[in-house]
Structure formats: structure tokens, C-alpha cells
Short mmCIF file of C-alpha atoms in Angstrom, two decimals:
data_model
loop_
_atom_site.label_atom_id
_atom_site.label_comp_id
_atom_site.label_asym_id
_atom_site.label_seq_id
_atom_site.Cartn_x
_atom_site.Cartn_y
_atom_site.Cartn_z
CA PRO A 1 3.31 58.62 -72.81
CA GLU A 2 6.71 56.45 -73.22
CA LEU A 3 8.44 58.74 -71.01
CA THR A 4 5.89 59.20 -68.44
CA GLN A 5 4.97 55.44 -68.37
CA TRP A 6 8.67 54.93 -67.84
CA LYS A 7 8.42 57.19 -64.93
CA GLY A 8 5.38 55.40 -63.77
CA TRP A 9 7.04 52.17 -63.64
CA MET A 10 10.22 53.05 -61.87
CA GLN A 11 8.17 55.03 -59.23
CA PHE A 12 5.82 51.92 -58.40
CA LEU A 13 9.48 49.92 -57.77
CA PHE A 14 10.81 52.73 -56.31
CA LEU A 15 7.48 53.27 -53.98
CA MET A 16 7.72 49.25 -53.00
CA TYR A 17 11.59 49.29 -52.09
CA HIS A 18 10.76 51.95 -49.50
CA TYR A 19 7.65 50.11 -48.34
CA PHE A 20 9.18 46.71 -47.88
CA HIS A 21 12.82 48.04 -47.19
CA ALA A 22 14.12 46.10 -49.69
CA SER A 23 17.47 46.70 -49.53
CA GLU A 24 18.46 43.70 -52.03
CA VAL A 25 17.05 45.85 -54.97
CA TYR A 26 19.17 49.16 -53.81
CA ASN A 27 21.33 49.04 -56.82
CA ALA A 28 18.68 49.35 -59.38
CA ILE A 29 16.75 51.97 -57.66
CA ARG A 30 20.11 53.70 -57.82
CA ILE A 31 19.59 53.37 -61.49
CA PHE A 32 16.14 54.39 -61.50
CA ILE A 33 16.98 57.93 -60.02
CA SER A 34 19.73 58.42 -62.15
CA CYS A 35 17.07 57.70 -65.04
CA TYR A 36 15.01 60.82 -63.46
CA VAL A 37 17.91 62.91 -63.49
CA TRP A 38 18.55 62.24 -66.98
CA MET A 39 14.83 62.87 -68.01
CA THR A 40 15.75 66.45 -66.43
CA GLY A 41 18.35 67.01 -68.63
CA PHE A 42 16.83 65.51 -71.77
CA GLY A 43 13.57 67.19 -71.36
CA ASN A 44 14.68 70.57 -70.48
CA PHE A 45 17.26 70.74 -73.16
CA SER A 46 14.86 69.39 -75.53
CA PHE A 47 12.69 72.41 -74.70
CA PHE A 48 15.04 75.01 -74.61
CA TYR A 49 16.62 73.76 -77.83
CA ILE A 50 12.94 73.81 -79.60
CA LYS A 51 11.34 76.69 -78.36
CA ARG A 52 14.10 78.72 -77.76
CA ASP A 53 12.16 80.16 -74.39
CA PHE A 54 14.30 81.76 -71.67
CA GLY A 55 11.85 83.99 -70.36
CA PHE A 56 10.17 84.42 -66.79
CA VAL A 57 7.24 82.44 -67.37
CA ARG A 58 8.98 78.64 -67.84
CA PHE A 59 11.45 79.29 -65.85
CA TRP A 60 9.51 80.19 -62.75
CA GLN A 61 6.59 77.78 -63.72
CA MET A 62 9.12 74.84 -63.49
CA LEU A 63 10.43 75.86 -60.21
CA TRP A 64 6.63 76.08 -59.00
CA ARG A 65 6.31 72.46 -60.17
CA LEU A 66 9.48 71.10 -58.61
CA ASN A 67 8.91 73.03 -55.11
CA PHE A 68 5.60 74.13 -54.31
CA LEU A 69 4.69 71.33 -52.68
CA VAL A 70 7.76 70.74 -50.63
CA PHE A 71 7.84 74.43 -49.52
CA TRP A 72 4.81 73.62 -47.76
CA LEU A 73 5.89 70.26 -46.18
CA ILE A 74 8.75 71.86 -44.79
CA MET A 75 7.09 74.81 -43.40
CA VAL A 76 4.01 72.55 -41.75
CA HIS A 77 6.34 69.62 -40.93
CA GLY A 78 9.70 71.70 -39.81
CA ASN A 79 11.34 69.24 -42.12
CA THR A 80 14.88 70.30 -44.20
CA PHE A 81 14.87 70.64 -47.98
CA ILE A 82 17.66 68.06 -48.14
CA LEU A 83 15.28 65.34 -46.55
CA TYR A 84 13.33 65.40 -49.58
CA TYR A 85 16.47 65.08 -51.37
CA ILE A 86 14.49 64.64 -54.92
CA ASN A 87 13.61 68.24 -55.31
CA PRO A 88 17.03 69.68 -54.52
CA LEU A 89 18.70 67.51 -56.90
CA HIS A 90 16.22 68.18 -59.78
CA THR A 91 15.89 71.59 -59.05
CA PHE A 92 19.76 72.01 -59.02
CA TYR A 93 20.31 70.04 -62.65
CA PHE A 94 17.36 72.13 -63.92
CA LEU A 95 19.26 75.21 -63.41
CA LEU A 96 22.51 73.82 -64.86
CA VAL A 97 20.31 72.71 -68.22
CA PHE A 98 18.94 76.41 -68.24
CA ALA A 99 22.25 77.71 -67.38
CA THR A 100 24.05 75.52 -70.11
CA MET A 101 21.25 76.67 -72.51
CA TYR A 102 20.90 80.33 -71.67
CA ALA A 103 24.59 81.06 -71.95
CA PHE A 104 25.64 81.70 -75.44
CA SER A 105 22.29 80.70 -76.71
CA SER A 106 22.64 81.80 -80.24
CA SER A 107 25.28 78.76 -80.46
CA ASN A 108 22.43 76.39 -79.70
CA HIS A 109 21.89 75.33 -82.93
CA LYS A 110 24.93 75.52 -84.17
CA LYS A 111 26.66 71.98 -84.93
CA TRP A 112 30.02 72.34 -82.80
CA PRO A 113 29.82 75.50 -80.55
CA VAL A 114 26.47 73.88 -78.59
CA ARG A 115 28.41 70.22 -78.55
CA ALA A 116 31.55 72.53 -77.49
CA LYS A 117 29.19 74.26 -74.84
CA LEU A 118 28.00 70.72 -73.21
CA LEU A 119 31.76 69.99 -73.20
CA ALA A 120 32.62 72.94 -71.15
CA VAL A 121 29.47 71.56 -68.94
CA ALA A 122 31.05 68.05 -68.65
CA ALA A 123 34.53 69.58 -67.84
CA LEU A 124 33.12 71.40 -65.35
CA VAL A 125 31.26 68.93 -63.58
CA PHE A 126 34.51 66.64 -63.61
CA VAL A 127 36.50 69.59 -61.89
CA ILE A 128 33.75 70.12 -58.92
CA TRP A 129 32.80 66.26 -58.34
CA ASP A 130 36.00 64.22 -59.51
CA ILE A 131 38.87 66.47 -58.22
CA PRO A 132 39.17 66.40 -54.87
CA GLY A 133 38.65 69.47 -52.59
CA VAL A 134 36.93 71.31 -55.03
CA PHE A 135 33.48 70.19 -53.93
CA HIS A 136 34.07 71.60 -51.01
CA LEU A 137 35.17 74.94 -52.15
CA ALA A 138 31.79 75.03 -54.42
CA PHE A 139 29.11 73.83 -51.76
CA GLY A 140 31.26 74.29 -48.34
CA TRP A 141 28.66 76.72 -47.37
CA LEU A 142 26.36 74.12 -46.71
CA SER A 143 26.28 72.84 -43.07
CA PRO A 144 27.77 69.88 -41.64
CA GLU A 145 25.73 69.92 -38.61
CA PRO A 146 23.34 67.11 -38.00
CA VAL A 147 20.18 67.89 -39.29
CA ILE A 148 16.61 66.10 -40.04
CA GLY A 149 17.12 64.13 -43.34
CA ALA A 150 21.04 64.47 -43.14
CA ARG A 151 22.37 62.97 -39.60
CA ASN A 152 26.12 63.84 -41.15
CA GLY A 153 25.21 67.35 -42.10
CA THR A 154 24.05 69.02 -45.54
CA PHE A 155 27.26 69.25 -47.12
CA HIS A 156 27.68 65.36 -46.79
CA GLU A 157 24.12 64.40 -47.93
CA TRP A 158 24.27 66.37 -50.50
CA HIS A 159 27.57 65.40 -51.84
CA PHE A 160 26.30 62.02 -51.79
CA ARG A 161 23.28 62.79 -53.38
CA SER A 162 24.54 64.86 -56.23
CA GLY A 163 27.73 62.65 -56.54
CA LEU A 164 25.73 59.83 -57.44
CA ASP A 165 24.09 62.04 -60.34
CA HIS A 166 26.73 64.29 -61.45
CA TYR A 167 26.76 63.38 -64.90
CA SER A 168 23.31 62.12 -65.41
CA ALA A 169 21.74 65.56 -66.51
CA VAL A 170 24.65 66.26 -68.71
CA PHE A 171 24.29 62.48 -70.63
CA GLY A 172 20.46 63.56 -71.06
CA MET A 173 21.42 66.74 -72.53
CA ALA A 174 24.02 64.87 -74.92
CA PHE A 175 21.16 62.68 -75.72
CA ALA A 176 18.67 65.14 -76.60
CA LEU A 177 21.03 67.23 -78.90
CA ASN A 178 21.66 63.88 -80.84
CA TYR A 179 18.08 62.62 -80.68
CA PRO A 180 17.12 64.06 -83.74
CA MET A 181 19.73 62.18 -85.69
CA SER A 182 18.83 58.85 -83.88
CA THR A 183 15.08 59.21 -84.89
CA ALA A 184 15.75 59.76 -88.29
CA TRP A 185 18.40 57.02 -88.40
CA LEU A 186 15.86 54.63 -87.08
CA LYS A 187 13.34 55.70 -89.51
CA SER A 188 15.65 55.38 -92.40
CA LEU A 189 16.37 51.86 -91.23
CA GLU A 190 12.89 50.90 -90.75
CA GLU A 191 12.09 51.98 -94.53
CA LEU A 192 14.40 49.06 -95.47
CA PRO A 193 13.22 45.68 -96.02
CA SER A 194 11.91 43.91 -93.17
CA SER A 195 14.69 41.26 -93.45
CA THR A 196 17.47 44.01 -93.52
CA GLN A 197 16.13 46.05 -90.80
CA TRP A 198 15.85 42.98 -88.50
CA LEU A 199 19.38 42.09 -89.38
CA VAL A 200 21.03 45.25 -88.38
CA LYS A 201 18.41 45.52 -85.06
CA GLY A 202 19.35 41.79 -84.32
CA GLY A 203 22.72 42.53 -84.47
CA ILE A 204 22.63 45.87 -81.74
CA SER A 205 20.69 43.47 -79.82
CA VAL A 206 23.48 41.18 -79.47
CA VAL A 207 25.89 43.77 -78.91
CA CYS A 208 23.67 45.28 -76.13
CA ALA A 209 22.69 41.85 -74.74
CA ALA A 210 26.81 41.28 -74.12
CA VAL A 211 27.20 44.58 -72.87
CA MET A 212 24.41 44.50 -70.60
CA PHE A 213 25.95 40.66 -69.55
CA VAL A 214 29.75 42.32 -68.47
CA TRP A 215 27.95 45.39 -66.94
CA THR A 216 25.87 43.20 -64.79
CA GLN A 217 28.60 40.74 -63.71
CA ALA A 218 31.16 43.48 -63.37
CA ILE A 219 29.24 46.74 -61.93
CA PHE A 220 25.69 45.77 -60.93
CA SER A 221 26.72 42.56 -58.88
CA LEU A 222 28.97 44.90 -56.83
CA LYS A 223 27.83 45.55 -53.19
CA LYS A 224 26.08 48.63 -52.01
CA TYR A 225 29.19 50.96 -51.23
CA GLN A 226 31.43 49.60 -54.11
CA TYR A 227 28.62 49.83 -56.36
CA ASN A 228 27.97 53.42 -55.57
CA GLU A 229 31.31 54.26 -56.54
CA HIS A 230 30.96 53.00 -59.80
CA HIS A 231 27.83 54.12 -60.52
CA PRO A 232 28.25 57.63 -61.96
CA TYR A 233 30.40 56.28 -64.34
CA TRP A 234 28.16 53.48 -65.72
CA PHE A 235 24.69 54.01 -64.92
CA TRP A 236 23.80 54.86 -68.86
CA VAL A 237 24.65 51.22 -69.69
CA PRO A 238 21.43 50.02 -68.60
CA LEU A 239 19.64 53.15 -69.62
CA LEU A 240 20.62 53.01 -73.26
CA VAL A 241 19.82 49.37 -73.51
CA TYR A 242 16.28 50.01 -72.35
CA ILE A 243 15.62 52.68 -74.75
CA PHE A 244 16.98 50.74 -77.82
CA VAL A 245 14.93 47.34 -76.55
CA ARG A 246 11.72 49.52 -75.79
CA ASN A 247 11.74 51.13 -79.35
CA VAL A 248 13.25 48.63 -81.52
CA SER A 249 10.02 48.12 -83.36
CA VAL A 250 7.29 50.29 -84.38
CA THR A 251 4.44 48.18 -82.67
CA LEU A 252 6.55 47.78 -79.52
CA ARG A 253 7.05 51.82 -79.15
CA SER A 254 3.32 52.33 -79.99
CA TYR A 255 1.79 50.98 -76.85
CA HIS A 256 1.79 52.09 -73.15
CA LEU A 257 -0.33 51.33 -69.98
CA GLY A 258 -2.52 54.12 -69.10
CA LEU A 259 -2.31 53.17 -65.19
CA LEU A 260 1.73 53.46 -65.37
CA THR A 261 1.44 56.72 -67.74
CA ARG A 262 -0.86 58.30 -64.81
CA MET A 263 1.34 57.11 -62.07
CA GLY A 264 4.04 58.72 -64.12
CA LYS A 265 2.59 62.22 -64.05
CA ILE A 266 2.34 62.37 -60.42
CA THR A 267 5.81 60.79 -59.52
CA LEU A 268 6.91 63.95 -57.48
CA GLU A 269 3.64 63.90 -55.32
CA THR A 270 4.11 59.92 -54.33
CA TYR A 271 7.67 60.79 -53.98
CA LEU A 272 6.70 63.54 -51.30
CA MET A 273 3.76 62.18 -49.83
CA GLN A 274 5.02 58.75 -49.16
CA HIS A 275 7.31 60.65 -45.88
CA HIS A 276 3.88 61.29 -44.46
CA ILE A 277 0.86 59.48 -45.77
CA TRP A 278 2.08 56.10 -46.88
CA LEU A 279 4.64 55.96 -44.66
CA THR A 280 5.04 57.83 -41.51
CA SER A 281 7.90 59.53 -39.34
CA ASN A 282 9.46 60.87 -42.62
CA ALA A 283 9.53 57.40 -44.19
CA LYS A 284 10.92 55.71 -41.60
CA SER A 285 7.33 53.92 -40.11
CA LEU A 286 4.58 52.17 -41.77
CA LEU A 287 1.11 54.27 -41.66
CA VAL A 288 -1.46 52.04 -40.00
CA LEU A 289 -5.18 52.79 -40.31
CA ILE A 290 -6.59 49.21 -39.78
CA PRO A 291 -4.59 47.62 -37.37
CA ASP A 292 -3.86 43.37 -37.21
CA SER A 293 -4.56 43.43 -41.10
CA PRO A 294 -1.28 44.36 -42.80
CA LEU A 295 -2.56 43.62 -46.28
CA CYS A 296 -6.32 45.12 -45.91
CA ASN A 297 -4.07 48.16 -44.22
CA PHE A 298 -2.09 48.23 -47.10
CA PHE A 299 -4.65 48.42 -49.97
CA PHE A 300 -6.50 51.07 -47.76
CA VAL A 301 -3.68 53.39 -47.26
CA SER A 302 -2.15 53.05 -50.61
CA ALA A 303 -5.74 53.99 -52.50
CA LEU A 304 -5.70 57.18 -49.78
CA TYR A 305 -1.92 57.90 -50.59
CA LEU A 306 -2.71 57.91 -54.58
CA TYR A 307 -5.89 59.39 -54.33
CA LEU A 308 -4.27 62.52 -52.45
CA SER A 309 -1.17 62.48 -54.28
CA HIS A 310 -2.97 62.87 -57.39
CA ARG A 311 -4.98 65.64 -55.91
CA LEU A 312 -1.86 67.64 -54.82
CA PHE A 313 -0.71 67.06 -58.29
CA ARG A 314 -3.84 68.77 -59.50
CA LEU A 315 -3.69 71.58 -57.29
CA THR A 316 -0.16 72.42 -58.16
CA VAL A 317 -0.93 72.74 -61.61
CA ALA A 318 -4.03 74.83 -61.56
CA LEU A 319 -2.56 77.26 -58.56
CA ARG A 320 0.36 77.37 -61.24
CA ALA A 321 -1.45 78.24 -63.83
CA MET A 322 -3.76 80.74 -62.19
CA LEU A 323 -0.44 82.49 -60.62
CA ILE A 324 2.12 81.91 -63.73
CA PRO A 325 -0.13 81.53 -66.48
CA ASN A 326 1.72 80.56 -70.06
CA GLU A 327 1.39 84.28 -71.17
CA ALA A 328 4.05 86.49 -70.10
CA ALA A 329 1.86 89.76 -69.74
CA ALA A 330 -0.91 87.98 -67.51
CA ALA A 331 1.95 86.56 -65.70
CA TRP A 332 2.98 89.98 -64.55
#
């Protein structure tokens, strides 16, 4: 529930950003998107690490979940995949995680070989995105011509979108690998006397506050284009601070808000359908069903939008269960 709630409140703010054109919170929205991609790395690495399942079923279930709805939106509206850039972003980084864990999978539970794999993936990401000219060699097949959702061409748009988060999934995988040790350390800390554990937690909190202050002043306060240059390398600062604060006590991490958790389950559908139900013209204008009453229109359209997003989520999951069931034999 904690991760799902996290997705829920980020999605709520993400949608408000689009609806009200709140460009002043652009930098925060960039962090939210990086957190989503980080979760792709963290969640899928954890699955493959624990389940050791690289079969047909898991692979296609994930691709179905990510792309079923967007496929039909593209077919019906004649749009491009890059318009709904969150989908190609998560699909690409899921494939990266899958390839990382599938290659030499026998080394996934060996202390140093699995870390060597992650280091190799990080090096590959560095070469492609941080060495000039290499990205063009890897993705030069993408069209430079203007299309819907990419006025400077698909190549430029993918370079921009993927570049902002090229380390997010890798960092998520590294975090997942070290997650058992982190939770074990936290558990051992909380077995100590209350005064001792809070002395340690208080010290870490002071360090986190200091780091956040420096990051806010030096990075987060930058203007949009300057911030984008630094974002791929510093997004992890608020992410780690949030994770620590959210889990600083047993009480705090034991509670979550059900409404935001439910919102977190349908983040993909709410992201996609904002282009056509909540907003219109591919998220360029507001959908108005009650003229001359913006507040009433907002609440009515929002209720319709959330209801349809939830139904589409249920439809996607139900059809996936029918066509790609968990039993591999039945899936064939």
C-alpha cells in the first residue's frame, strides 16, 4: 500500500499540474516522473530477484498492462506512441530490467556478480546518453519528422524524455538489490532502546535536512532548462529523503490513505485518459460539459474521468487474466 499510495498522491499533483497549467511546479513534476521510473526498476528487479521467473507469462502480462489501453487509443485517435510518452518510457525501462536480470541469471543471487551486472548496465547507460553521438547511433532510426506529440520529431522527443530518466531505473534496481540489507538494518535499529534508536534516526534526519537544503538551493531552484540538465544526476536526493522520512517510525509506515492508494492503482489509466476525457485535444484544452460554471464542470468531469479510468483499469486487468492467465500451460 505504501508504494501505491506514493504513486497516488504524485499522480494527483501531476494531473493538477496539467489541468491548471501550473508551470511553476515543473521541477517537482520531473521528480515525480523519475520516481515512477525508479519504481519500474525497483518493482521489476524485486520480482525477478525473488520469483526467478523469466517466462512468457510474466513478460507479456507486463507488456499488456503497460500498452493495452494505449494501443487502442492510438488506433482510435490516430495518435502516435510518443504522445503518450509515459508508456514508451516505462516499457523501455521494463525491458532494460528484464534484460539485466535475464542475462546471466544464475549470478543474480551472488553478491559481487550481480553488482557487476548493474555496474555494466550503468556504464552502458552512461555511454549511450552521456557520450555525444552514441544516442544517435542507438536510436537514429527514430523519425526526425514532426508528428503528433513530437513537434521536433520522435527522435528528439525520445532523446529528451528518456534522457531525463536514464539513470532512474538503474538506481531503482540498485536500491532493490540493497533493500533487504536496509530493512534488516532498520529492524535491528528499532530493537534498540528508544532513546538510542531516535538518537540515530535524529542524526540521519539532520543530515537529510542539510542535504535537502543544499539540493533545493543549488538544483531545485534552477529555471526549467537549467534544471533539466542536472535532473538525471540529482533526482535521487529528494527520493531517498522521502523514503527515509516515510519509514522513520513503525507508526508512520503503518498507515496509508485508502483514497490515494486507489488512485495509485489507476495511474496509467488516469495518465492516458486525461488526454481525451478530463482534457481534450490531446491534453491541450479543457473538457467542458457544464458551460459557464467552471467549478461544477471541474467536479462533474473529474468524477466521470475517474470512474471511466477505474473501469478501463478493471477491463485491462480482466482481459489480461483471460488471455494471459498465470498458468503458463493455459496461456498457450
